[in-house]
Amino acid sequence: MQVILKSLSKWRLMLYVLFAVLYSLQGLLLSFIIQFAGEINPRDKGALLVFGIGGIALFVLIYACMYIDNLLVRSIIKEFNILISEKTLTYFHLKKLEYTEAELNSFLTQDIPMFWQEFLTPMLIYPVFGLSILASIVYLIMQNFFIGCLFTIGGFLMIIPQFVFNKLLQKRGEELSKARKKSLSSINDFSKGIQTIQSNQAGTEFSQHVLKEISETEHQQYTYYTTHNLVMFWTGPLKGLGLIAPLLTGLLLLSSTTLSLTTLIAMITASMNLISPLQQLLEMTSNLQGSTVVKKKVVSILKMPEVNETTTILEPLAEKLSIQIDDLTKTFGDHLIFRNTNLTIVACQKVLLTGASGSGKTSLFHLLCGEDNEFGGKIELIGGKGKSYCPSYDMVNLIHQKPYLFKGTVKENLTLFQEFSDDQLQKALEAVHLWDELAGDLEYQVDPQNLSGGQMMKLEIARCILRPKPILLADEVTAALDEINAREIRKILAHQKCTLIEIAHKYQEEDYDSIYQIIDHKIVKMNH
């Protein structure tokens, strides 16, 4: 709770508490009006006018406080949702948050809305209802201590079901969260793998599998809300008992005490306004108990240490880097990838890397990018003046075998929402011979259906040209291309003024300065 409160705006919380105190008196408003009405002389027109204007003014004041309070709640929730979303996206792209794609989507689209609806909102509203209950109790006891205590005890009878069903509500909340995660994962698999599903004619069966996961989520949601409603049901009879018993006692004592019928009616109204916020508190407590799993996720992200995104800024290709690998050892569990291997690549060399599938080619790229830091030995990127850099995307560009196209324009796919001028974009597209092919239209909407494999690869290379770095890694970039497109892509890569390492199975030796092959967990230079 403390971690969550620290993340909220302090001045908004202070204002919220101030107006919550004023709004908490709304439960007594009608009781005050009833009491005052019982004391007014109906023949006194002036008193009636003051009573009428004053009553309306009080309603305006109280509900103005409610309006402002609601605005502050929404403002706090909006600010918090943006904050937690920002942290989640930052930690995810920096690989500090170990979420899969499906888990990230589930957290941002389902868990955060569930958190603010079923935890943050109740937590903020608690003070309003708590103060309203306290004000009602004080009022009831002030009118008649004995009857007031009976009404108060009667109101708190409704808490009993909450304690009885506490563990069951938590269990239902956990089951719902797990079902939602599995459902979203299967939906993501279905949408992303639809071509594979269609080509294998497994559409009906896979659809039924996804529908089964969706049905399970709906069942868990139904079970959760059914349990929640069961708690609310049992509060009904207890609510009746808490009202009727004190009322009967008050009616029996009317003749033997100074308690008037008007005051008793006002006390009934106040007790109703004690029970109503108490019932709301119970309902919100059910929500709080059901959101325990989601709360843990949110708190774990809030507790993560702040990270500063630092990027080593180099003048475009001003620094030429060579690659030095000494005694590299890399394993995945019990599987050995590299064993005490060494490699030296001179700055601006064009290098081919070959090897059998699973020999470690892509693993080497992950090491050179800095994505994988779990290895033995040393990997250095060395500048012309002997300055050493650690492997990272600050120094390395990676061209993926299957470039990802984002839904949007050519411009958005190139810039990735970073700042580049249209002139820079045009030069990058011209460098990969794509400007004319796209008719010079930066606003052209792209997707895998309206660009060829060669054009998609050119777009990926253009992204790297926009962000020139001393080292360029190309992972099977021509594997899916025909010979003409493959030759064009290789020619574009050869013109890049940087250190190039390309993984390829189909190649011509004369295109490279050196050829290396991964054999028996070693990187071996081949004669050519």
Coordinates of C-alpha atoms in Angstrom, one line a residue:
M1 CA 0.0 0.0 0.0
Q2 CA 2.8 2.4 0.9
V3 CA 4.5 1.8 -2.4
I4 CA 1.3 2.7 -4.3
L5 CA 0.6 5.8 -2.2
K6 CA 4.1 7.1 -2.9
S7 CA 3.5 6.9 -6.6
L8 CA 0.4 9.1 -6.4
S9 CA 0.3 12.9 -6.7
K10 CA 0.6 14.3 -3.2
W11 CA -1.3 17.6 -3.8
R12 CA -4.1 15.7 -5.6
L13 CA -4.4 13.4 -2.6
M14 CA -4.5 16.3 -0.2
L15 CA -7.3 18.0 -2.1
Y16 CA -9.1 14.7 -2.4
V17 CA -9.1 14.2 1.4
L18 CA -10.3 17.8 2.0
F19 CA -13.3 17.4 -0.2
A20 CA -13.9 13.8 1.0
V21 CA -14.3 15.2 4.5
L22 CA -17.0 17.6 3.3
Y23 CA -18.7 15.1 1.1
S24 CA -18.8 12.5 3.9
L25 CA -21.5 14.7 5.6
Q26 CA -24.0 13.9 2.8
G27 CA -25.3 10.9 4.7
L28 CA -26.6 13.2 7.4
L29 CA -28.0 15.9 5.2
L30 CA -31.5 14.4 5.0
S31 CA -31.5 13.7 8.8
F32 CA -30.7 17.3 9.6
I33 CA -33.4 18.5 7.2
I34 CA -36.0 16.2 8.8
Q35 CA -35.1 17.4 12.3
F36 CA -35.2 21.1 11.4
A37 CA -38.5 20.6 9.6
G38 CA -40.0 19.2 12.7
E39 CA -39.1 22.3 14.6
I40 CA -40.3 24.9 12.1
N41 CA -43.6 26.7 12.6
P42 CA -45.6 26.1 9.4
R43 CA -47.2 29.6 9.8
D44 CA -43.8 31.4 9.8
K45 CA -43.3 32.1 6.1
G46 CA -39.9 33.7 6.6
A47 CA -38.6 30.6 8.4
L48 CA -39.9 28.4 5.7
L49 CA -38.2 30.5 3.0
V50 CA -34.9 30.3 4.9
F51 CA -35.3 26.6 5.4
G52 CA -36.0 26.0 1.8
I53 CA -33.1 28.1 0.4
G54 CA -30.7 26.8 3.1
G55 CA -31.7 23.1 2.4
I56 CA -31.1 23.6 -1.4
A57 CA -27.8 25.4 -0.7
L58 CA -26.6 22.5 1.5
F59 CA -27.4 20.0 -1.3
V60 CA -25.5 22.1 -3.8
L61 CA -22.5 22.4 -1.5
I62 CA -22.3 18.7 -0.7
Y63 CA -22.8 17.5 -4.2
A64 CA -20.3 20.0 -5.6
C65 CA -17.8 18.4 -3.2
M66 CA -18.8 15.0 -4.6
Y67 CA -18.3 16.3 -8.2
I68 CA -14.8 17.7 -7.4
D69 CA -13.9 14.5 -5.5
N70 CA -14.9 12.4 -8.5
L71 CA -12.8 14.5 -10.8
L72 CA -9.8 14.2 -8.5
V73 CA -10.3 10.4 -8.3
R74 CA -10.3 10.1 -12.1
S75 CA -7.3 12.5 -12.3
I76 CA -5.3 10.3 -9.9
I77 CA -6.3 7.1 -11.7
K78 CA -5.3 8.6 -15.0
E79 CA -1.9 9.7 -13.7
F80 CA -1.2 6.4 -12.1
N81 CA -2.2 4.3 -15.2
I82 CA 0.1 6.4 -17.3
L83 CA 2.9 6.0 -14.8
I84 CA 2.6 2.2 -14.5
S85 CA 2.2 1.8 -18.2
E86 CA 5.4 3.9 -18.8
K87 CA 7.4 1.9 -16.3
T88 CA 6.1 -1.4 -17.8
L89 CA 7.0 -0.5 -21.3
T90 CA 10.5 0.9 -20.2
Y91 CA 11.4 -2.2 -18.2
F92 CA 10.1 -4.5 -21.0
H93 CA 12.2 -3.0 -23.8
L94 CA 15.2 -2.8 -21.5
K95 CA 14.7 -6.5 -20.8
K96 CA 14.4 -5.8 -17.0
L97 CA 10.9 -7.2 -17.0
E98 CA 10.7 -10.9 -17.7
Y99 CA 7.3 -10.9 -19.4
T100 CA 6.4 -12.7 -22.6
E101 CA 4.6 -10.8 -25.4
A102 CA 1.3 -12.3 -24.2
E103 CA 2.0 -11.4 -20.6
L104 CA 2.8 -7.8 -21.5
N105 CA -0.4 -7.5 -23.5
S106 CA -2.4 -9.1 -20.7
F107 CA -0.9 -6.8 -18.1
L108 CA -1.4 -3.5 -20.1
T109 CA -4.9 -4.3 -21.5
Q110 CA -6.4 -6.4 -18.6
D111 CA -4.5 -6.3 -15.4
I112 CA -4.1 -2.5 -15.2
P113 CA -7.8 -1.8 -15.9
M114 CA -8.7 -4.5 -13.3
F115 CA -6.3 -3.0 -10.8
W116 CA -7.7 0.6 -10.9
Q117 CA -11.3 -0.7 -11.0
E118 CA -11.0 -3.2 -8.2
F119 CA -8.2 -1.9 -6.1
L120 CA -7.1 1.7 -6.7
T121 CA -10.7 3.2 -6.9
P122 CA -11.9 1.4 -3.8
M123 CA -8.7 2.4 -2.0
L124 CA -9.4 6.1 -2.8
I125 CA -13.1 5.9 -2.0
Y126 CA -12.5 4.2 1.4
P127 CA -11.9 7.5 3.2
V128 CA -15.2 9.0 1.9
F129 CA -17.3 6.1 3.1
G130 CA -15.3 5.7 6.3
L131 CA -15.8 9.3 7.2
S132 CA -19.5 9.1 6.3
I133 CA -19.9 6.0 8.6
L134 CA -18.1 7.8 11.4
A135 CA -20.3 10.9 11.0
S136 CA -23.5 8.8 11.1
I137 CA -22.3 6.9 14.2
V138 CA -21.6 10.2 16.0
Y139 CA -24.9 11.7 15.0
L140 CA -26.9 8.6 16.1
I141 CA -25.2 8.4 19.5
M142 CA -25.7 12.1 20.1
Q143 CA -29.5 11.8 19.5
N144 CA -30.0 8.8 21.9
F145 CA -27.1 6.8 23.2
F146 CA -28.9 3.5 23.6
I147 CA -30.9 3.5 20.3
G148 CA -27.9 5.0 18.5
C149 CA -25.7 2.1 19.7
L150 CA -28.3 -0.4 18.5
F151 CA -28.5 1.1 15.0
T152 CA -24.6 1.1 14.9
I153 CA -24.3 -2.5 16.0
G154 CA -27.1 -3.5 13.5
G155 CA -25.2 -1.8 10.7
F156 CA -22.0 -3.6 11.4
L157 CA -23.7 -7.0 11.3
M158 CA -23.2 -6.8 7.5
I159 CA -19.4 -7.3 8.0
I160 CA -19.9 -11.0 9.0
P161 CA -20.3 -12.5 5.5
Q162 CA -17.1 -10.7 4.4
F163 CA -15.0 -12.6 7.0
V164 CA -16.8 -15.9 6.2
F165 CA -16.1 -15.7 2.4
N166 CA -12.7 -14.0 2.6
K167 CA -10.4 -16.9 1.5
L168 CA -12.9 -18.0 -1.2
L169 CA -12.9 -14.5 -2.7
Q170 CA -9.1 -14.4 -2.9
K171 CA -9.1 -17.9 -4.5
R172 CA -11.7 -16.9 -7.1
G173 CA -9.6 -13.8 -7.9
E174 CA -6.5 -15.8 -8.5
E175 CA -8.3 -18.3 -10.7
L176 CA -9.7 -15.5 -12.8
S177 CA -6.3 -13.8 -13.3
K178 CA -4.7 -17.1 -14.4
A179 CA -7.6 -17.8 -16.8
R180 CA -7.4 -14.4 -18.4
K181 CA -3.6 -14.8 -19.0
K182 CA -4.1 -18.2 -20.7
S183 CA -6.9 -16.9 -22.8
L184 CA -5.0 -13.9 -24.1
S185 CA -2.0 -16.1 -24.8
S186 CA -4.0 -18.5 -27.0
I187 CA -5.7 -15.5 -28.8
N188 CA -2.2 -14.1 -29.6
D189 CA -1.1 -17.4 -30.9
F190 CA -4.1 -17.7 -33.1
S191 CA -3.8 -14.3 -34.6
K192 CA -0.1 -14.4 -35.2
G193 CA 0.0 -18.0 -36.4
I194 CA -3.1 -17.8 -38.6
Q195 CA -1.2 -18.6 -41.8
T196 CA 0.4 -21.7 -40.3
I197 CA -3.0 -22.8 -39.0
Q198 CA -4.6 -22.2 -42.4
S199 CA -1.9 -24.0 -44.4
N200 CA -2.2 -27.0 -42.1
Q201 CA -6.0 -26.9 -42.4
A202 CA -6.3 -26.8 -38.6
G203 CA -8.6 -23.8 -38.4
T204 CA -11.6 -25.5 -36.9
E205 CA -9.7 -27.4 -34.2
F206 CA -7.4 -24.5 -33.3
S207 CA -10.5 -22.2 -33.1
Q208 CA -12.1 -24.7 -30.7
H209 CA -9.0 -24.6 -28.6
V210 CA -9.0 -20.8 -28.4
L211 CA -12.8 -20.9 -27.7
K212 CA -12.2 -23.4 -24.9
E213 CA -9.7 -21.0 -23.2
I214 CA -12.2 -18.0 -23.7
S215 CA -15.0 -20.1 -22.2
E216 CA -12.8 -21.0 -19.2
T217 CA -12.1 -17.3 -18.7
E218 CA -15.9 -16.5 -18.9
H219 CA -16.6 -19.4 -16.4
Q220 CA -14.0 -18.1 -13.9
Q221 CA -15.4 -14.6 -14.3
Y222 CA -18.9 -15.9 -13.7
T223 CA -17.7 -17.9 -10.7
Y224 CA -15.9 -14.8 -9.3
Y225 CA -18.9 -12.5 -9.6
T226 CA -21.3 -15.2 -8.3
T227 CA -19.2 -15.6 -5.2
H228 CA -19.1 -11.8 -4.9
N229 CA -22.9 -11.6 -5.2
L230 CA -23.3 -14.3 -2.6
V231 CA -21.5 -12.2 -0.1
M232 CA -23.8 -9.3 -1.0
F233 CA -26.9 -11.5 -0.7
W234 CA -26.2 -12.5 2.9
T235 CA -25.8 -8.8 3.9
G236 CA -29.5 -8.3 3.0
P237 CA -31.1 -10.2 5.9
L238 CA -28.5 -8.8 8.3
K239 CA -29.3 -5.3 7.0
G240 CA -33.0 -5.9 7.7
L241 CA -32.2 -7.1 11.2
G242 CA -29.9 -4.1 11.9
L243 CA -32.7 -1.7 10.9
I244 CA -35.9 -3.3 12.2
A245 CA -34.7 -4.3 15.7
P246 CA -33.5 -0.8 16.7
L247 CA -36.6 0.8 15.1
L248 CA -39.0 -1.4 17.2
T249 CA -37.0 -0.7 20.3
G250 CA -37.2 3.0 19.6
L251 CA -41.0 2.9 19.0
L252 CA -41.4 1.0 22.3
L253 CA -39.4 3.7 24.2
L254 CA -41.1 6.7 22.6
S255 CA -43.5 7.2 25.5
S256 CA -40.9 6.7 28.2
T257 CA -38.0 8.9 26.9
T258 CA -37.5 12.3 25.5
L259 CA -37.0 10.8 22.1
S260 CA -39.5 12.3 19.6
L261 CA -41.0 10.6 16.6
T262 CA -39.3 13.2 14.3
T263 CA -35.9 12.4 15.9
L264 CA -36.5 8.6 15.5
I265 CA -37.3 9.1 11.8
A266 CA -34.1 11.2 11.4
M267 CA -32.2 8.4 13.1
I268 CA -33.6 5.8 10.8
T269 CA -32.5 8.0 7.9
A270 CA -29.0 8.4 9.4
S271 CA -28.8 4.6 10.0
M272 CA -29.7 4.0 6.3
N273 CA -26.8 6.3 5.4
L274 CA -24.6 4.3 7.8
I275 CA -25.6 1.0 6.2
S276 CA -25.3 2.1 2.6
P277 CA -21.7 3.3 2.7
L278 CA -20.9 0.2 4.9
Q279 CA -22.4 -2.0 2.2
Q280 CA -20.3 -0.1 -0.4
L281 CA -17.2 -0.7 1.7
L282 CA -17.9 -4.4 1.9
E283 CA -18.4 -4.6 -1.8
M284 CA -15.1 -2.7 -2.4
T285 CA -13.4 -5.0 0.1
S286 CA -14.5 -8.0 -1.9
N287 CA -13.0 -6.3 -5.0
L288 CA -9.7 -5.6 -3.0
Q289 CA -9.5 -9.2 -2.0
G290 CA -10.1 -10.5 -5.5
S291 CA -7.4 -8.2 -7.0
T292 CA -4.6 -9.5 -4.8
V293 CA -2.7 -11.2 -7.7
V294 CA -2.9 -8.1 -9.9
K295 CA -1.8 -5.9 -7.0
K296 CA 1.3 -8.0 -6.5
K297 CA 2.2 -7.5 -10.2
V298 CA 1.7 -3.7 -10.0
V299 CA 3.7 -3.4 -6.7
S300 CA 6.5 -5.5 -8.1
I301 CA 6.9 -3.1 -11.0
L302 CA 6.7 0.0 -8.8
K303 CA 9.4 -1.5 -6.6
M304 CA 11.8 -2.0 -9.5
P305 CA 14.8 0.3 -9.3
E306 CA 14.8 3.4 -11.6
V307 CA 16.8 2.9 -14.8
N308 CA 18.5 5.6 -16.8
E309 CA 18.5 4.9 -20.5
T310 CA 22.0 5.8 -21.6
T311 CA 23.1 5.7 -25.2
T312 CA 26.7 6.2 -26.3
I313 CA 26.4 8.9 -28.9
L314 CA 28.9 8.5 -31.8
E315 CA 29.3 10.8 -34.7
P316 CA 28.0 8.8 -37.7
L317 CA 30.7 6.2 -38.3
A318 CA 33.4 8.4 -37.0
E319 CA 34.5 5.5 -34.8
K320 CA 35.7 2.4 -36.7
L321 CA 35.4 -0.6 -34.4
S322 CA 37.2 -4.0 -34.6
I323 CA 35.9 -7.0 -32.7
Q324 CA 38.1 -8.9 -30.2
I325 CA 36.9 -12.2 -28.6
D326 CA 39.2 -14.0 -26.2
D327 CA 38.5 -17.4 -24.6
L328 CA 34.8 -17.2 -25.1
T329 CA 32.8 -20.0 -23.4
K330 CA 29.0 -20.1 -23.7
T331 CA 26.5 -22.7 -22.5
F332 CA 22.7 -22.9 -22.4
G333 CA 22.0 -25.1 -19.4
D334 CA 23.9 -28.4 -20.2
H335 CA 24.3 -27.5 -23.9
L336 CA 27.7 -26.2 -24.8
I337 CA 27.8 -23.5 -27.5
F338 CA 31.4 -22.1 -27.5
R339 CA 34.4 -23.5 -25.7
N340 CA 37.5 -21.2 -25.2
T341 CA 37.1 -19.8 -28.7
N342 CA 39.0 -16.7 -30.0
L343 CA 38.1 -14.3 -32.9
T344 CA 39.6 -11.1 -34.2
I345 CA 37.7 -9.0 -36.9
V346 CA 39.5 -5.9 -38.2
A347 CA 37.4 -2.7 -38.5
C348 CA 35.4 -2.4 -41.7
Q349 CA 36.0 -6.0 -42.8
K350 CA 33.2 -7.8 -44.6
V351 CA 32.9 -11.2 -42.8
L352 CA 30.8 -14.3 -43.5
L353 CA 29.8 -16.6 -40.7
T354 CA 28.7 -20.1 -41.5
G355 CA 28.0 -23.3 -39.5
A356 CA 25.5 -26.0 -39.0
S357 CA 22.0 -25.2 -37.6
G358 CA 22.3 -24.8 -33.9
S359 CA 26.0 -24.4 -33.9
G360 CA 25.8 -20.9 -32.3
K361 CA 25.7 -18.3 -35.1
T362 CA 22.7 -16.5 -33.8
S363 CA 24.0 -16.9 -30.2
L364 CA 27.1 -15.1 -31.2
F365 CA 25.0 -12.2 -32.6
H366 CA 23.1 -12.0 -29.3
L367 CA 26.5 -11.8 -27.5
L368 CA 27.8 -9.0 -29.8
C369 CA 24.5 -7.0 -29.4
G370 CA 24.8 -7.2 -25.7
E371 CA 21.5 -9.0 -25.4
D372 CA 23.2 -12.0 -23.7
N373 CA 25.7 -11.2 -20.9
E374 CA 26.0 -14.7 -19.5
F375 CA 29.3 -16.0 -20.9
G376 CA 32.9 -16.7 -19.9
G377 CA 35.9 -15.0 -21.5
K378 CA 36.0 -11.5 -22.9
I379 CA 34.2 -9.7 -25.8
E380 CA 35.5 -6.2 -26.7
L381 CA 34.7 -3.7 -29.4
I382 CA 37.9 -1.7 -30.0
G383 CA 38.2 1.7 -31.5
G384 CA 41.0 3.2 -33.6
K385 CA 42.6 4.8 -30.5
G386 CA 42.4 1.6 -28.5
K387 CA 39.3 2.6 -26.6
S388 CA 37.3 -0.4 -25.6
Y389 CA 33.5 -0.6 -25.6
C390 CA 31.2 -3.3 -24.3
P391 CA 28.9 -5.1 -26.7
S392 CA 25.6 -3.2 -27.0
Y393 CA 23.1 -1.8 -29.5
D394 CA 24.9 1.5 -29.0
M395 CA 27.6 0.2 -31.3
V396 CA 25.8 -2.6 -33.2
N397 CA 23.0 -2.7 -35.8
L398 CA 21.2 -6.0 -36.3
I399 CA 19.2 -6.8 -39.5
H400 CA 16.7 -9.6 -38.7
Q401 CA 16.0 -12.5 -41.0
K402 CA 12.3 -11.7 -40.9
P403 CA 11.9 -7.9 -40.6
Y404 CA 8.8 -6.8 -38.5
L405 CA 6.5 -4.3 -40.2
F406 CA 4.4 -2.2 -37.9
K407 CA 0.9 -1.2 -38.7
G408 CA 1.4 2.3 -40.1
T409 CA 3.1 4.3 -42.8
V410 CA 6.5 3.9 -44.4
K411 CA 7.6 7.0 -42.4
E412 CA 6.4 5.5 -39.1
N413 CA 8.1 2.2 -39.9
L414 CA 11.4 4.0 -40.6
T415 CA 11.4 6.5 -37.8
L416 CA 9.8 4.2 -35.2
F417 CA 8.5 7.5 -33.8
Q418 CA 12.0 9.0 -33.4
E419 CA 12.9 12.4 -34.8
F420 CA 14.1 12.2 -38.5
S421 CA 13.6 14.7 -41.2
D422 CA 11.8 13.7 -44.5
D423 CA 15.1 14.5 -46.3
Q424 CA 16.9 11.9 -44.1
L425 CA 14.2 9.3 -44.8
Q426 CA 14.4 9.9 -48.5
K427 CA 18.2 9.5 -48.6
A428 CA 17.9 6.2 -46.6
L429 CA 15.2 4.9 -49.0
E430 CA 17.3 6.0 -52.0
A431 CA 20.3 4.2 -50.6
V432 CA 18.4 0.9 -50.6
H433 CA 16.7 1.6 -54.0
L434 CA 13.3 1.8 -52.4
W435 CA 12.3 5.4 -52.9
D436 CA 11.2 5.0 -56.5
E437 CA 9.6 1.6 -55.8
L438 CA 7.3 3.3 -53.3
A439 CA 6.8 6.3 -55.5
G440 CA 8.4 8.6 -53.0
D441 CA 5.3 8.3 -50.7
L442 CA 6.3 8.4 -47.0
E443 CA 2.7 8.1 -46.0
Y444 CA 2.2 4.8 -47.9
Q445 CA 0.5 2.3 -45.6
V446 CA 2.6 -0.9 -45.4
D447 CA 1.9 -4.4 -44.3
P448 CA 3.3 -7.8 -45.3
Q449 CA 0.7 -8.1 -48.0
N450 CA 1.7 -5.1 -50.1
L451 CA 5.5 -5.3 -49.8
S452 CA 7.7 -8.1 -51.3
G453 CA 10.2 -9.9 -49.3
G454 CA 13.0 -7.9 -50.9
Q455 CA 11.2 -4.6 -50.2
M456 CA 10.7 -5.6 -46.5
M457 CA 14.4 -6.4 -46.2
K458 CA 15.3 -3.0 -47.9
L459 CA 13.1 -1.3 -45.4
E460 CA 15.0 -3.0 -42.5
I461 CA 18.3 -2.0 -44.0
A462 CA 17.1 1.6 -44.4
R463 CA 16.3 1.6 -40.6
C464 CA 20.0 0.8 -40.0
I465 CA 21.2 3.4 -42.5
L466 CA 19.2 6.0 -40.6
R467 CA 21.0 5.0 -37.4
P468 CA 24.5 4.3 -38.6
K469 CA 26.7 2.3 -36.2
P470 CA 30.2 0.9 -36.5
I471 CA 29.1 -2.7 -36.6
L472 CA 26.4 -4.3 -38.7
L473 CA 25.1 -7.9 -38.2
A474 CA 23.0 -9.5 -40.9
D475 CA 21.2 -12.8 -39.9
E476 CA 20.2 -14.9 -43.0
V477 CA 18.9 -11.7 -44.7
T478 CA 18.8 -13.3 -48.2
A479 CA 17.6 -16.8 -47.2
A480 CA 14.0 -16.2 -48.3
L481 CA 14.8 -14.1 -51.4
D482 CA 15.3 -15.0 -55.0
E483 CA 18.7 -14.8 -56.6
I484 CA 18.2 -11.3 -58.1
N485 CA 16.9 -9.8 -54.9
A486 CA 19.6 -11.6 -52.9
R487 CA 22.3 -10.1 -55.1
E488 CA 20.8 -6.6 -54.8
I489 CA 20.6 -6.8 -51.0
R490 CA 24.2 -8.1 -50.7
K491 CA 25.4 -5.2 -52.9
I492 CA 23.6 -2.7 -50.6
L493 CA 25.3 -4.3 -47.6
A494 CA 28.7 -4.3 -49.2
H495 CA 28.4 -0.5 -49.6
Q496 CA 27.9 0.1 -45.9
K497 CA 31.0 1.7 -44.4
C498 CA 31.2 -0.4 -41.3
T499 CA 32.3 -3.8 -39.9
L500 CA 29.9 -6.3 -41.4
I501 CA 29.2 -9.9 -40.2
E502 CA 26.7 -11.9 -42.2
I503 CA 25.2 -15.3 -41.5
A504 CA 24.5 -17.1 -44.7
H505 CA 24.3 -20.6 -46.2
K506 CA 24.1 -19.4 -49.8
Y507 CA 27.0 -17.1 -50.7
Q508 CA 29.8 -16.3 -53.1
E509 CA 33.2 -16.2 -51.5
E510 CA 34.4 -13.1 -53.4
D511 CA 31.8 -11.0 -51.6
Y512 CA 33.7 -11.2 -48.3
D513 CA 37.1 -10.4 -46.9
S514 CA 37.1 -13.4 -44.5
I515 CA 35.0 -16.5 -43.9
Y516 CA 34.6 -18.1 -40.5
Q517 CA 32.9 -21.3 -39.7
I518 CA 31.7 -22.6 -36.3
I519 CA 33.1 -26.1 -35.9
D520 CA 33.2 -28.2 -32.7
H521 CA 32.3 -25.1 -30.5
K522 CA 35.1 -23.0 -32.1
I523 CA 35.0 -20.1 -34.5
V524 CA 37.5 -21.2 -37.2
K525 CA 38.8 -19.0 -40.1
M526 CA 38.5 -20.7 -43.5
N527 CA 40.8 -20.4 -46.5
H528 CA 39.3 -18.8 -49.6

